[in-house]
Amino acid sequence: MELEEDPVSPIEAVLASVIKLNVQPSRDGSRKRHQPLTLLWAIGRAVRGEERMAEWPELKKAVAGLIRKFGKAGDAATPQYPFVALHNTRLWELSEPPPRDHHLTWLNSADPPIRGGFTRPLHDLFTRSRAAADLVVDQLLHDYFDDADEAALLGAVGLADVAAARRDFTGSLTYNAMVARRGEQAMLRRLLINGGARCALCGAELPETFLVAAHIKRRTDCEERERRDLDNVAMLACTLGCDSLYEHGYIKVSDGGLVELSPELVGHPRLHEHASRLAGRAVAAWSDSSRHYFAWHATNVFRTQARDEPRQDR
Ligand SMILES: [Zn+2]
């Protein structure tokens, strides 16, 4: 899987693949946990900086143990299924292509052992970005392990620090949302800063501490799908004024990508002074893919005044 070739961001591609995992139903009708457990185990390895490809005998033992402990009631400890099935996703690769059937025989008799693990770009992403790993862990926990002992599970895959952070909170819903939110902020900021530590609105190049990932469309108004549209739903804005001016609707980005000032600024000379240097600036974050987020902001957040009133700030 060449993550770089994707039209979406790497983390978005990973989350999409995780969400789309083709998982068999368990006896109780819920989804089996074989693949999610294998992924969690492999994320733990990546986060600890261990080797990307694991040999079948090692994975077999570890994942069988996880299935016994954290699988659905009645699930057989059959690590060969996820080991081979994940090969059909864009997340995972095997050292040799699997035969059509008799996977267990093939795996148990191969010499040297068959190895499997995350694709190179994905392993590298988890190794260098803890935020990316946490985001995927959170997605897996949310989708598959609602009624599981999360702390025990995370401890078992070597992600005990995540478990410890989780225990500090009470009320799992709030706390899950917080963890997801924190991971997302960190991820967004990192992705955006990779494109250059520059404010999207005023264009100033600044130390990273003065830049935040600002949602172009207010985050709480985004649908889940939009929240995950990491490449387009956010921009880097400076905390020296641009982030607040945009968030509170004193500036907008017009359909065409230029900064426009709110007529309301005329009542706030100091704010106006601050904002006036932004007027007419071309915003690089504006594109065919992000324009609808800017349009949402212009309609719902931007401070306008009645059409027949003269625009005194021009
Ligand atoms: Zn700025």
CSV table of N, CA and C and ligand atoms in Angstrom, one decimal, residues 199-204 206 211 237-243 277-278, ligand 1:
chain,number,residue,atom,x,y,z
A,199,CYS,N,0.7,30.7,9.1
A,199,CYS,CA,-0.7,31.0,9.3
A,199,CYS,C,-1.4,31.1,8.0
A,200,ALA,N,-2.5,30.3,7.8
A,200,ALA,CA,-3.2,30.3,6.6
A,200,ALA,C,-3.9,31.7,6.2
A,201,LEU,N,-4.2,32.4,7.3
A,201,LEU,CA,-4.9,33.7,7.1
A,201,LEU,C,-4.1,34.9,6.9
A,202,CYS,N,-3.1,35.1,7.7
A,202,CYS,CA,-2.2,36.3,7.5
A,202,CYS,C,-0.9,35.9,6.8
A,203,GLY,N,-0.6,34.6,6.7
A,203,GLY,CA,0.6,34.2,5.9
A,203,GLY,C,1.9,34.3,6.7
A,204,ALA,N,1.8,34.7,8.0
A,204,ALA,CA,3.0,34.8,8.8
A,204,ALA,C,3.6,33.5,9.1
A,206,LEU,N,5.6,31.4,11.6
A,206,LEU,CA,5.7,31.6,13.1
A,206,LEU,C,6.3,30.3,13.8
A,211,LEU,N,0.8,28.5,16.5
A,211,LEU,CA,-0.1,28.0,15.4
A,211,LEU,C,-1.1,26.9,15.9
A,237,ALA,N,-3.9,28.3,11.8
A,237,ALA,CA,-4.2,29.7,12.1
A,237,ALA,C,-3.3,30.2,13.3
A,238,CYS,N,-2.9,31.4,13.3
A,238,CYS,CA,-2.0,31.9,14.4
A,238,CYS,C,-2.9,32.3,15.5
A,239,THR,N,-2.3,32.2,16.7
A,239,THR,CA,-3.0,32.7,17.9
A,239,THR,C,-2.8,34.1,18.2
A,240,LEU,N,-2.1,34.8,17.3
A,240,LEU,CA,-1.9,36.3,17.4
A,240,LEU,C,-3.1,37.1,17.0
A,241,GLY,N,-4.2,36.4,16.6
A,241,GLY,CA,-5.4,37.1,16.3
A,241,GLY,C,-6.2,36.4,15.2
A,242,CYS,N,-5.5,35.8,14.2
A,242,CYS,CA,-6.3,35.2,13.1
A,242,CYS,C,-7.3,34.2,13.6
A,243,ASP,N,-6.8,33.3,14.4
A,243,ASP,CA,-7.7,32.2,14.9
A,243,ASP,C,-9.0,32.7,15.5
A,277,ARG,N,-5.2,44.4,7.9
A,277,ARG,CA,-4.1,43.9,7.0
A,277,ARG,C,-4.4,42.6,6.4
A,278,LEU,N,-5.5,41.9,6.8
A,278,LEU,CA,-5.9,40.6,6.2
A,278,LEU,C,-6.8,40.8,5.0
B,1,ZN,ZN,-2.3,34.8,11.3
